[in-house]
PDB file of C-alpha atoms and ligand atoms in Angstrom:
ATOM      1  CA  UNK A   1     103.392  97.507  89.075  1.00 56.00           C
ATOM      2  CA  UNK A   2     106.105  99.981  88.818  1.00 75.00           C
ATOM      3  CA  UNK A   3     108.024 101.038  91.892  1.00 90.00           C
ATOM      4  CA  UNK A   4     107.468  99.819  95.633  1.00 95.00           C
ATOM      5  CA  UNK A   5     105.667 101.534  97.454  1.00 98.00           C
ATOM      6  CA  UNK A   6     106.823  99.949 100.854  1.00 98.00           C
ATOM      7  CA  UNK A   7     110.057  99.565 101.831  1.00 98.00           C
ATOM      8  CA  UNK A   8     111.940  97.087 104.537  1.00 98.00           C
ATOM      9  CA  UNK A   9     114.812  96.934 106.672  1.00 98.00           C
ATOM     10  CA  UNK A  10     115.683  94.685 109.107  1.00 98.00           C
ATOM     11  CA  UNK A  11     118.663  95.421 111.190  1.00 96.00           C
ATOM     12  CA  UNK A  12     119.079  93.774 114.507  1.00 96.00           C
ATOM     13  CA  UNK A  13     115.685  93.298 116.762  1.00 97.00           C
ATOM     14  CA  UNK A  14     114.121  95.778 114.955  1.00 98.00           C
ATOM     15  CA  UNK A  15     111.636  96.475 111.439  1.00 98.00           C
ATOM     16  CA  UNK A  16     111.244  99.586 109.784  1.00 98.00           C
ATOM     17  CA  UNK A  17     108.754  99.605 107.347  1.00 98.00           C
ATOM     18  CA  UNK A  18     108.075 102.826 105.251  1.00 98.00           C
ATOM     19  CA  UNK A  19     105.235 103.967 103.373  1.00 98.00           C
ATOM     20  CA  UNK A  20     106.898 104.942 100.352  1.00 98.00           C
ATOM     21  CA  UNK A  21     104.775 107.005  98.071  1.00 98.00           C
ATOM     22  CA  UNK A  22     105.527 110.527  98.911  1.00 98.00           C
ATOM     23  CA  UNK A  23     104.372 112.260  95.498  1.00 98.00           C
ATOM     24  CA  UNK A  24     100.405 110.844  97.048  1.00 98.00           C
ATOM     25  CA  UNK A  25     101.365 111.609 100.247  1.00 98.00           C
ATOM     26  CA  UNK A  26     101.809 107.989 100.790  1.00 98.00           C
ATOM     27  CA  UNK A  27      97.899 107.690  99.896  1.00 98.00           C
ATOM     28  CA  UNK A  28      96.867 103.717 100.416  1.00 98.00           C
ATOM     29  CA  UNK A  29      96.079 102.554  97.157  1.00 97.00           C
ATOM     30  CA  UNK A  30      96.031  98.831  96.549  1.00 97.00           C
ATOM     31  CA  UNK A  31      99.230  98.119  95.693  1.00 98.00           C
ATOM     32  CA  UNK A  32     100.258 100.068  98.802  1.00 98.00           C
ATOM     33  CA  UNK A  33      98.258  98.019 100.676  1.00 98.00           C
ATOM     34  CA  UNK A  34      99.464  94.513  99.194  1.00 98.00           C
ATOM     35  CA  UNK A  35     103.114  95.847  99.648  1.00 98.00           C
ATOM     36  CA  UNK A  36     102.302  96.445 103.320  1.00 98.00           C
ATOM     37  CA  UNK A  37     100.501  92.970 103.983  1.00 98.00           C
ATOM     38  CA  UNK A  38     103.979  91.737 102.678  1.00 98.00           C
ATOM     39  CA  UNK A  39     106.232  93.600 104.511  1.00 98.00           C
ATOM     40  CA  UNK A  40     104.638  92.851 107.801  1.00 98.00           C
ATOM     41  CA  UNK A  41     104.123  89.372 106.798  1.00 98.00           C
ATOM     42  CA  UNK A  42     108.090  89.093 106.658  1.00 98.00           C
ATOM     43  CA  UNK A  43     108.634  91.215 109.721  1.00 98.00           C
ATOM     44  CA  UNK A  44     106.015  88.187 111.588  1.00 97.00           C
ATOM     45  CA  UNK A  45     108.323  85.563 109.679  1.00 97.00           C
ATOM     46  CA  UNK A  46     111.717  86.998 110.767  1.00 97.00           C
ATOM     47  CA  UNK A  47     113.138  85.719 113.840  1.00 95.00           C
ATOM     48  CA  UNK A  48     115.189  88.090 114.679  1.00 96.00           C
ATOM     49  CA  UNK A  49     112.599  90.696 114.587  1.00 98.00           C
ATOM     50  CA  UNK A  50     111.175  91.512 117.524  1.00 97.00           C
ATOM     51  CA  UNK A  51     109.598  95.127 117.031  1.00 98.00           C
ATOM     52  CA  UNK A  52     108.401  97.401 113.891  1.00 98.00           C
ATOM     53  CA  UNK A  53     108.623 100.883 113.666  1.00 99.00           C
ATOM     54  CA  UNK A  54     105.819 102.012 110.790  1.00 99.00           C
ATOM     55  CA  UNK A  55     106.527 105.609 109.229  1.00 99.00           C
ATOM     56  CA  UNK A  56     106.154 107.258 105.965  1.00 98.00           C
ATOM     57  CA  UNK A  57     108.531 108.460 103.484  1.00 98.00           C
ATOM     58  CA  UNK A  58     108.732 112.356 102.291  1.00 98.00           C
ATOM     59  CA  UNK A  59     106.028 114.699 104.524  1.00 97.00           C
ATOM     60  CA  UNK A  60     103.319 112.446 105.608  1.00 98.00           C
ATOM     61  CA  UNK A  61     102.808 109.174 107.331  1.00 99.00           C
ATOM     62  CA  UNK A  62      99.566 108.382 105.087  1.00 98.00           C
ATOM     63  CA  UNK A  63      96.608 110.576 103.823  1.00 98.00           C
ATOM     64  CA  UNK A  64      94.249 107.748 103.969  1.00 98.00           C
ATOM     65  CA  UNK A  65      92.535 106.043 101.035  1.00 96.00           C
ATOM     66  CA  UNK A  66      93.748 106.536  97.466  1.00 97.00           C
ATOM     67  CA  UNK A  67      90.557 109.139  96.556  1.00 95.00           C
ATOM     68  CA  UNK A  68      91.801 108.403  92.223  1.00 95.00           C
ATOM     69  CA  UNK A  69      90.720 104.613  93.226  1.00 95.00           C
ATOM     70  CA  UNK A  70      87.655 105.205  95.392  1.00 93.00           C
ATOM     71  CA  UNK A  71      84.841 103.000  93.889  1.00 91.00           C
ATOM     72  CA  UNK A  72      80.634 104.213  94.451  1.00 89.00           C
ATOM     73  CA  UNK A  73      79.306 100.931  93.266  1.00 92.00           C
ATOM     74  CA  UNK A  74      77.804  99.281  96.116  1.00 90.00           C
ATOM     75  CA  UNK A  75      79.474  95.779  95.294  1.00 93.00           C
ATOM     76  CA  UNK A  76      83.252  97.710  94.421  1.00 94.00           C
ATOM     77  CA  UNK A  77      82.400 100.046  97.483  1.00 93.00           C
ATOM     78  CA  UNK A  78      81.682  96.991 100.063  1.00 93.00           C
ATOM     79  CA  UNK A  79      84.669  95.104  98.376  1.00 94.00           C
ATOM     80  CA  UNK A  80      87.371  98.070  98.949  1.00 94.00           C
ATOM     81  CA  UNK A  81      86.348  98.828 101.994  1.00 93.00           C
ATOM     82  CA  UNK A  82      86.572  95.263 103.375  1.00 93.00           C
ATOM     83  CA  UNK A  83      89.963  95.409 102.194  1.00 95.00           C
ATOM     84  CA  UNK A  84      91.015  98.800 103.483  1.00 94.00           C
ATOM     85  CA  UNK A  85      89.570  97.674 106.864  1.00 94.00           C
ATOM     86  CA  UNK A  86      91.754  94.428 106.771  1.00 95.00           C
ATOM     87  CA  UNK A  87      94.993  96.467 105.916  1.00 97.00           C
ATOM     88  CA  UNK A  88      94.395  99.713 108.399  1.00 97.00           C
ATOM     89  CA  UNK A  89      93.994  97.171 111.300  1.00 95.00           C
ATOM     90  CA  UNK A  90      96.066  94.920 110.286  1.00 97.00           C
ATOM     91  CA  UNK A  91      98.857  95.938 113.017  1.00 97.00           C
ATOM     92  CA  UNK A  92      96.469  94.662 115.585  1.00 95.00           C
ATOM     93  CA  UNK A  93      96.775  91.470 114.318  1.00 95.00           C
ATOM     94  CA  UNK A  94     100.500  91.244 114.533  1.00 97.00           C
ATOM     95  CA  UNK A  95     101.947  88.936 117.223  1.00 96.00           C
ATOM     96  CA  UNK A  96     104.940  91.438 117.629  1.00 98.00           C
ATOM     97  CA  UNK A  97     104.226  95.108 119.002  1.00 98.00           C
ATOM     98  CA  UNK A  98     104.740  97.808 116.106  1.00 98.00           C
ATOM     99  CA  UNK A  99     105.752 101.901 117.229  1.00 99.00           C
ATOM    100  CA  UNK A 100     104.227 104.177 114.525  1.00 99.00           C
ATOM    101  CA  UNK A 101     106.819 107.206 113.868  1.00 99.00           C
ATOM    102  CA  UNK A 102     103.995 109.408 112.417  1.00 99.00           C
ATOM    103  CA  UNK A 103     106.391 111.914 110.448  1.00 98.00           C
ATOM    104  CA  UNK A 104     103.453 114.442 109.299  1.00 98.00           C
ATOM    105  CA  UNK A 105      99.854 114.468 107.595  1.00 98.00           C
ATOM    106  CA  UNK A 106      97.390 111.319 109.437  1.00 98.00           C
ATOM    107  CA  UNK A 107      94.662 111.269 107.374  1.00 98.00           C
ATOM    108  CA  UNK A 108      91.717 109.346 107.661  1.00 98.00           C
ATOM    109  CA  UNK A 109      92.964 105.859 106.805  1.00 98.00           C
ATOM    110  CA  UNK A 110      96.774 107.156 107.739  1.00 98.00           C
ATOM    111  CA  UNK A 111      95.279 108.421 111.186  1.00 98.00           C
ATOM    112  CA  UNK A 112      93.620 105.039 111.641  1.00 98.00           C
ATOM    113  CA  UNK A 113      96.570 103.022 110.849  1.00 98.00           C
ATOM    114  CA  UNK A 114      98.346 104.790 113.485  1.00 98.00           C
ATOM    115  CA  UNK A 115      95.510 103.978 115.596  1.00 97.00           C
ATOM    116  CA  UNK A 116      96.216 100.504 115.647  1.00 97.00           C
ATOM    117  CA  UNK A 117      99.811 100.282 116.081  1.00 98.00           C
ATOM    118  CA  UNK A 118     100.745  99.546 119.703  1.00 98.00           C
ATOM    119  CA  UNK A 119     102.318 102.890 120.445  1.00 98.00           C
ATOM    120  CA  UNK A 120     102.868 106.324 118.498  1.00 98.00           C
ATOM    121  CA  UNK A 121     105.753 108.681 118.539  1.00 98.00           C
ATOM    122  CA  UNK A 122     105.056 111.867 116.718  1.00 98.00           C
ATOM    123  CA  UNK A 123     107.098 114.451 114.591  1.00 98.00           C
ATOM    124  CA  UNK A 124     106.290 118.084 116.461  1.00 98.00           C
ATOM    125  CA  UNK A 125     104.935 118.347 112.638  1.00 98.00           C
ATOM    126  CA  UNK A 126     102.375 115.899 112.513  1.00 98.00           C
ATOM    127  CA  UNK A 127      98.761 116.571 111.528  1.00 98.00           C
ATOM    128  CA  UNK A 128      96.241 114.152 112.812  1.00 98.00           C
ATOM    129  CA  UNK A 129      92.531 114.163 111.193  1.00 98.00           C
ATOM    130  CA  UNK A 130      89.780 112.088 110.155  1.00 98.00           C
ATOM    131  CA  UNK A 131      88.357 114.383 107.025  1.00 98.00           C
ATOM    132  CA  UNK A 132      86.091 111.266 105.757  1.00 97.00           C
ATOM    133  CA  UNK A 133      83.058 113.436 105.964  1.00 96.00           C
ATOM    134  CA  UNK A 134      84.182 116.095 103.572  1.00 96.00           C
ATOM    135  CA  UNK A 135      83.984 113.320 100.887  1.00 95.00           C
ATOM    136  CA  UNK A 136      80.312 112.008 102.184  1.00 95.00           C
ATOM    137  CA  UNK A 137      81.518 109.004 103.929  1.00 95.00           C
ATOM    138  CA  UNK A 138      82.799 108.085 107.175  1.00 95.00           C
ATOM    139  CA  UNK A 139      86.002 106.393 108.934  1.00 95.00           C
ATOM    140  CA  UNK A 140      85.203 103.301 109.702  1.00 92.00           C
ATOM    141  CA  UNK A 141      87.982 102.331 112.219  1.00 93.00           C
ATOM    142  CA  UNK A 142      88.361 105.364 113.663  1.00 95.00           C
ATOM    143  CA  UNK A 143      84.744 105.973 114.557  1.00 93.00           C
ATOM    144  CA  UNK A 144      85.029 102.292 116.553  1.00 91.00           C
ATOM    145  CA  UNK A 145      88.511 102.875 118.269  1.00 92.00           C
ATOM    146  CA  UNK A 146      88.388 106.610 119.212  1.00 95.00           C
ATOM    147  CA  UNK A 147      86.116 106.679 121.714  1.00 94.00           C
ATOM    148  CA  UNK A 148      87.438 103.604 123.899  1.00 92.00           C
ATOM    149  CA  UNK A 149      91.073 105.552 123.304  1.00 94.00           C
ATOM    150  CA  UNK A 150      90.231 109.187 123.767  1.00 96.00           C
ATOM    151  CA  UNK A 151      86.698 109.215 126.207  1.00 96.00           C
ATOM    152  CA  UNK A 152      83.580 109.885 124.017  1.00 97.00           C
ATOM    153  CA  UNK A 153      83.405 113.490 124.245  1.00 97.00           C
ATOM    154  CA  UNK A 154      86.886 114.101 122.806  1.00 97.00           C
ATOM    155  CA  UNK A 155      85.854 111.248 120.522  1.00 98.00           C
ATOM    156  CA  UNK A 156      82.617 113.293 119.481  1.00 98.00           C
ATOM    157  CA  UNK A 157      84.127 116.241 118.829  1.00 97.00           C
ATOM    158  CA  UNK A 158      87.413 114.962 116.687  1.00 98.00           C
ATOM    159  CA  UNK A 159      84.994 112.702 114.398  1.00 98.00           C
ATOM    160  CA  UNK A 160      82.242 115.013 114.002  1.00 98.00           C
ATOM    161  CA  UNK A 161      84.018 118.466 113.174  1.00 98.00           C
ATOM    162  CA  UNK A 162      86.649 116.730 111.626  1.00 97.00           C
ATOM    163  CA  UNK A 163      89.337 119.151 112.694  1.00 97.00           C
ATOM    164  CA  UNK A 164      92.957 118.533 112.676  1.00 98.00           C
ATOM    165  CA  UNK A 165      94.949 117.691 115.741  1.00 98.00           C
ATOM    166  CA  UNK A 166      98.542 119.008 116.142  1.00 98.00           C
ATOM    167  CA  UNK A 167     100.731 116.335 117.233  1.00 98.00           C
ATOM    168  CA  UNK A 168     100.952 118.426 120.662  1.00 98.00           C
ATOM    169  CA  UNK A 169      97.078 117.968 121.123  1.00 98.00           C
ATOM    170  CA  UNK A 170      96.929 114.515 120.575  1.00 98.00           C
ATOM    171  CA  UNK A 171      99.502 113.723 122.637  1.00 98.00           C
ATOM    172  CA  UNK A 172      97.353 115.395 125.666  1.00 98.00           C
ATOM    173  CA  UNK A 173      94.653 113.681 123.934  1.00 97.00           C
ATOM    174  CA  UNK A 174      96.890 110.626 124.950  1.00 97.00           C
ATOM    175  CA  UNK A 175      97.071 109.285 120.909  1.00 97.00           C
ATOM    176  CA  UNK A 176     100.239 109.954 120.586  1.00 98.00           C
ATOM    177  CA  UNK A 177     103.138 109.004 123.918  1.00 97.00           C
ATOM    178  CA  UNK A 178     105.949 111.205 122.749  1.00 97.00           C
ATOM    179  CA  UNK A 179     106.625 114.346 120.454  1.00 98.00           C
ATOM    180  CA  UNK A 180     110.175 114.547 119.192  1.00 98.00           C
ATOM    181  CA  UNK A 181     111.672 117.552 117.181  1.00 98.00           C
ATOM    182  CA  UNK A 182     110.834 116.180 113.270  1.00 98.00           C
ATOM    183  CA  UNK A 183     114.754 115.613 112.611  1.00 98.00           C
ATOM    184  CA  UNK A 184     114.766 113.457 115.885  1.00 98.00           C
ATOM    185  CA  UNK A 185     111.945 111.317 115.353  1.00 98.00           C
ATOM    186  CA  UNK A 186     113.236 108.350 114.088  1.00 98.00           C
ATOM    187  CA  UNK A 187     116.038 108.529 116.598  1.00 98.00           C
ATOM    188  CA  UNK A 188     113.307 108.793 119.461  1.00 98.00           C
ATOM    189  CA  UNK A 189     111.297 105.695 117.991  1.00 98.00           C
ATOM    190  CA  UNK A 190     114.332 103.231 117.506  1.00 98.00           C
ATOM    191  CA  UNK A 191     115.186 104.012 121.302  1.00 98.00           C
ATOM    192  CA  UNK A 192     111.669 103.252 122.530  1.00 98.00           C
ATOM    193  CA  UNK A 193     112.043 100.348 119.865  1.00 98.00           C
ATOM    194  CA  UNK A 194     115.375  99.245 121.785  1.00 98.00           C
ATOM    195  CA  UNK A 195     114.192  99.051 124.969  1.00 97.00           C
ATOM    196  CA  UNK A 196     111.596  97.061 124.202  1.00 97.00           C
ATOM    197  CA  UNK A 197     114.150  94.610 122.302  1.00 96.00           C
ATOM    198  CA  UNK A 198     115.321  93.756 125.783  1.00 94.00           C
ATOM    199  CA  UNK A 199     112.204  92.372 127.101  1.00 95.00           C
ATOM    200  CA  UNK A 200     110.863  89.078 126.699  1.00 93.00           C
ATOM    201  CA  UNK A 201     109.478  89.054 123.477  1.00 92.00           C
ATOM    202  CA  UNK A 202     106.771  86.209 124.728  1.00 93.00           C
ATOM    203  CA  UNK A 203     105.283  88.940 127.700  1.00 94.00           C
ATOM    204  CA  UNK A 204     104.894  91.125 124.895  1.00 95.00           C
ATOM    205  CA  UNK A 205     103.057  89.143 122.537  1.00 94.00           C
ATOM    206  CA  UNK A 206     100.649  88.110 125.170  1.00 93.00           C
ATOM    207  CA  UNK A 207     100.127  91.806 126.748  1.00 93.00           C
ATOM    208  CA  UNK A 208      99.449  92.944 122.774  1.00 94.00           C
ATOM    209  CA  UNK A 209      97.181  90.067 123.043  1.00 91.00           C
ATOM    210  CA  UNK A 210      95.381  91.260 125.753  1.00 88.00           C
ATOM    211  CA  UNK A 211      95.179  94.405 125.585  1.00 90.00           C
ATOM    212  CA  UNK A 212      93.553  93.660 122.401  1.00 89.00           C
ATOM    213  CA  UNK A 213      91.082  91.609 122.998  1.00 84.00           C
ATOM    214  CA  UNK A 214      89.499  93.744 125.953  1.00 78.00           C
ATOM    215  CA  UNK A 215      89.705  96.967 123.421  1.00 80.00           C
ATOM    216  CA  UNK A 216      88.921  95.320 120.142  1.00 74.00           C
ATOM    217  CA  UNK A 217      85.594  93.939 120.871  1.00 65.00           C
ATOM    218  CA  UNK A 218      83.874  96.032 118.926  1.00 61.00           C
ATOM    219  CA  UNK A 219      81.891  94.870 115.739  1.00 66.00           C
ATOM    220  CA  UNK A 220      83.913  95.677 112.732  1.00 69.00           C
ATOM    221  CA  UNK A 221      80.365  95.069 110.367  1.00 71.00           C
ATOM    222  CA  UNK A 222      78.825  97.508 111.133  1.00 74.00           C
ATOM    223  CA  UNK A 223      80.883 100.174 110.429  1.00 74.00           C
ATOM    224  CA  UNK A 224      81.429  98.059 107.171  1.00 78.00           C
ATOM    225  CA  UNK A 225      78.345  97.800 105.913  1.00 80.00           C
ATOM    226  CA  UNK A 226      77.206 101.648 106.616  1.00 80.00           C
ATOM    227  CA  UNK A 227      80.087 102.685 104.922  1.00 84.00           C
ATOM    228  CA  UNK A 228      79.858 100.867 101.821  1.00 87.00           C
ATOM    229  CA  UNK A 229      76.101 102.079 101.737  1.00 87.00           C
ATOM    230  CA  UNK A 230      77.266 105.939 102.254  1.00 89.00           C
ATOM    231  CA  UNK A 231      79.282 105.492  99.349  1.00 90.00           C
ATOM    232  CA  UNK A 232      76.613 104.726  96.772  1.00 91.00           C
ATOM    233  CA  UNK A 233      75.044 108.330  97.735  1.00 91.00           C
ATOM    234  CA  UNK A 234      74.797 111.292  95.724  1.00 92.00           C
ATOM    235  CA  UNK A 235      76.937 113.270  98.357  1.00 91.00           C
ATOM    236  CA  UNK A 236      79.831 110.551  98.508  1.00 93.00           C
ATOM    237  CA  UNK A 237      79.823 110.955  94.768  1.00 93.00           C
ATOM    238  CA  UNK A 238      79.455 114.598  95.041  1.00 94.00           C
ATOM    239  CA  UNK A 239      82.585 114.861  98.050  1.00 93.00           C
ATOM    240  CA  UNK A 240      84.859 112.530  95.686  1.00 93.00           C
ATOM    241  CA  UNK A 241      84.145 114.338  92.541  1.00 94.00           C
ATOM    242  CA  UNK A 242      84.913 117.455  94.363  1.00 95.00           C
ATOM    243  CA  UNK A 243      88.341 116.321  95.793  1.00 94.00           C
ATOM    244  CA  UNK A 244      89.558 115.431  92.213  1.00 94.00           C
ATOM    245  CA  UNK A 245      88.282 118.662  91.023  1.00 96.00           C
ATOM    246  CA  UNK A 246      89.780 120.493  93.449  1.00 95.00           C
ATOM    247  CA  UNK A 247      86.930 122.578  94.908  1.00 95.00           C
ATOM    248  CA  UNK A 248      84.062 122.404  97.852  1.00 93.00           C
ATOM    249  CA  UNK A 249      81.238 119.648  98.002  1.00 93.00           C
ATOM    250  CA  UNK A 250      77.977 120.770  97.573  1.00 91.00           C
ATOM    251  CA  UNK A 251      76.207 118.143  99.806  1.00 91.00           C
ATOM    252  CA  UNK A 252      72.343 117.679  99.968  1.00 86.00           C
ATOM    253  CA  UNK A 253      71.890 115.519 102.788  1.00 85.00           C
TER     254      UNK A 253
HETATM  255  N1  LIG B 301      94.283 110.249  97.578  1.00 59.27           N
HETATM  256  C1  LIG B 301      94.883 110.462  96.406  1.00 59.27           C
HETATM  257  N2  LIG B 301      95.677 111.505  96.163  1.00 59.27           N
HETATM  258  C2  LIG B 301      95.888 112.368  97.159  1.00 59.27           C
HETATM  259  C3  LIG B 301      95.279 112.216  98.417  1.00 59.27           C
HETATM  260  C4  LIG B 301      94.464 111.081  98.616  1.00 59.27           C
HETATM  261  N3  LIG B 301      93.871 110.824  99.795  1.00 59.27           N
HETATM  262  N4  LIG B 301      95.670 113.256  99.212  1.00 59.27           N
HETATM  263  C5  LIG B 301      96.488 114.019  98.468  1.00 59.27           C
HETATM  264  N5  LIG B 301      96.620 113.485  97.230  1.00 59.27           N
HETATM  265  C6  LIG B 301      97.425 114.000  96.145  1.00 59.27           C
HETATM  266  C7  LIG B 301      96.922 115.355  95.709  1.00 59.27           C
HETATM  267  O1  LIG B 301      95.839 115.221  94.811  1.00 59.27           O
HETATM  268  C8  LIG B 301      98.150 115.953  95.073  1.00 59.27           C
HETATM  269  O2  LIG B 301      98.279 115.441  93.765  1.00 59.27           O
HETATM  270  P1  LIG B 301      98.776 116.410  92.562  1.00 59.27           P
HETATM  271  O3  LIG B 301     100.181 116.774  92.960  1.00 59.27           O
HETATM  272  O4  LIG B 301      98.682 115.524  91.367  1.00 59.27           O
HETATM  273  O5  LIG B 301      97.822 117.580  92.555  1.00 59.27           O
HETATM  274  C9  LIG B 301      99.306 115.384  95.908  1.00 59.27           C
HETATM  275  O6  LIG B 301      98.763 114.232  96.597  1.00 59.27           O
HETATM  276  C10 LIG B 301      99.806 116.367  96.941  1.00 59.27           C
HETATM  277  O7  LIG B 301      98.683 116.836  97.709  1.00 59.27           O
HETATM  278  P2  LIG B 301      98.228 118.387  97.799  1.00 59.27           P
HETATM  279  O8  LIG B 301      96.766 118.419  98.098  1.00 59.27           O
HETATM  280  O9  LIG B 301      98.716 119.129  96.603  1.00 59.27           O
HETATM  281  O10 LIG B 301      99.093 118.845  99.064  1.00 59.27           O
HETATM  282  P3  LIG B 301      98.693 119.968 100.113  1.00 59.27           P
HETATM  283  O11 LIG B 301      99.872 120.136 100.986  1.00 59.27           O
HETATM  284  O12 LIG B 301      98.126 121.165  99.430  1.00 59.27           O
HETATM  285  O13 LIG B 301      97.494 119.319 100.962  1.00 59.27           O
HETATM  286  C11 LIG B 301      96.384 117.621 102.231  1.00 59.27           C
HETATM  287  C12 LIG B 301      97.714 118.177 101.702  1.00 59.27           C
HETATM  288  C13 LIG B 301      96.720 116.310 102.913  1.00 59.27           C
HETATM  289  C14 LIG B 301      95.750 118.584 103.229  1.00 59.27           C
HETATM  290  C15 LIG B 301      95.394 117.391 101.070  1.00 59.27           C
HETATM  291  O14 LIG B 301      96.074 116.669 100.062  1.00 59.27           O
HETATM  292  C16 LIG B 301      94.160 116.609 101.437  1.00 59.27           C
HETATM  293  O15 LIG B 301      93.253 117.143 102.059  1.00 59.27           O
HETATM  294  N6  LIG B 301      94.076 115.311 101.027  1.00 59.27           N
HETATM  295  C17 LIG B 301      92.914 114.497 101.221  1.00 59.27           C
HETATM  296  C18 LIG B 301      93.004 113.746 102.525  1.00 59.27           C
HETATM  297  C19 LIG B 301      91.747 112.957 102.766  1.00 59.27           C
HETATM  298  O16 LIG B 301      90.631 113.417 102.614  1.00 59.27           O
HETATM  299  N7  LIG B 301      91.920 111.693 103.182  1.00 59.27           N
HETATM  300  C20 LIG B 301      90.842 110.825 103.527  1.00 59.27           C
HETATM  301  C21 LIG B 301      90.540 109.921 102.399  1.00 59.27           C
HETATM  302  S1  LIG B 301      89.090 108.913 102.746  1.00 59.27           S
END
């Protein structure tokens, strides 16, 4: 197993949990994503614990999917990427609201996970982008959540050029709630994390609730099942290759 690749504290009300493989720009490989499971399993089990801040170690908050461990079988495909989904949403599923403190690159799963944390602060360095169709495939959560969160055009346009989003223009993109200077960001999250220490931590469970439930409707299975498909084809194959050999995709259609 080696080193962990997520790391805990608890101090008071408040969780930090940081993704914690800065040499892969905190990529999500699996034993990232079992180390996260944990750590917000224990931040759900502590009782003093009443709010999470999510960041990243070194400079990015996540780069998405490990691309070394992507598989193109249609059975490892469809089993990775039920998992992936699980983990990247998995902050919806928390009963206590979690702040993401998005300290540089959102990638693709990294941009997603963000996506479903309850409220995002963001270093004036932060990069948000869902690149999944450079490597043939798509972003499963992302292409369900954006366009409930942004409007449809903006959606559109931010999943289907896959550009990159400063953290200014996804804050008037209304993704992100605050930009801090990069040294302050922490800083800025823990005192939005404060406040929110101070209110009852029942309201907040149910408003996370609901909020939720009128947002989240949308059918995960979908997405699942294209996906896993898209990444039995020659140009998934083709994209991934590419990425570990460093140069363009030559893509078909
Ligand atoms: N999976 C696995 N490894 C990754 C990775 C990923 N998603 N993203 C970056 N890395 C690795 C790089 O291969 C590199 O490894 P190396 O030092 O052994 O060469 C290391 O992390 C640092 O990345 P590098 O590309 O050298 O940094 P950069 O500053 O030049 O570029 C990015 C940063 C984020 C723009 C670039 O790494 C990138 O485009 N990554 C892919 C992001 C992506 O497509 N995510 C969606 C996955 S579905």
């Amino acid at each position: 197993m080696g080193e962990r690749t997520v790391e805990y504290e608890a101090e008071g009300h408040i969780a930090v949990v940081r993704l914690n493989r800065p040499d892969r720009l905190n990529a999500l490989n699996r034993q990232l994503q079992d180390e996260l499971g944990q750590a917000f399993a224990a931040a759900e089990a502590a009782r003093d614990v009443r709010v999470l801040i999510l960041t990243g170690a070194g400079r990015a908050f996540s780069v998405g999917a490990d691309i070394e461990e992507l598989e193109t079988t249609a059975e490892g495909a469809a089993r990775q990427l039920q998992a992936s989904l699980a983990c990247l949403s998995s902050p919806e599923r928390l009963r206590k609201p979690v702040i993401a403190a998005v300290n540089g690159y959102a990638l693709g799963g990294g941009f997603e996970l963000a996506l479903a944390c309850d409220i995002v602060v963001a270093s004036d360095r932060a990069v948000f982008s869902v690149p999944e169709p450079t490597l043939g495939v798509v972003p499963g959560l992302a292409m369900q959540r954006l366009p409930r969160l942004v409007g449809v055009m903006r959606a559109r346009e931010i999943l289907l050029t896959a550009r990159r989003l400063s953290a200014q223009e996804a804050r008037e993109y209304g993704l992100v709630s605050r930009v801090a200077p990069h040294d302050d960001l922490m800083e800025q999250a823990r005192s939005v994390a404060m406040g929110m220490t101070e209110l009852a931590p029942l309201a907040l469970e149910l408003l996370k609730a609901t909020i939720n439930r009128n947002l989240l409707s949308s059918d995960l299975v979908f997405a699942e099942r294209a996906n896993a498909w898209l990444f039995t084809t020659r140009d998934a194959r083709e994209g991934i290759r590419a990425f570990r050999e460093k140069r363009k995709p030559n893509f078909s259609g």
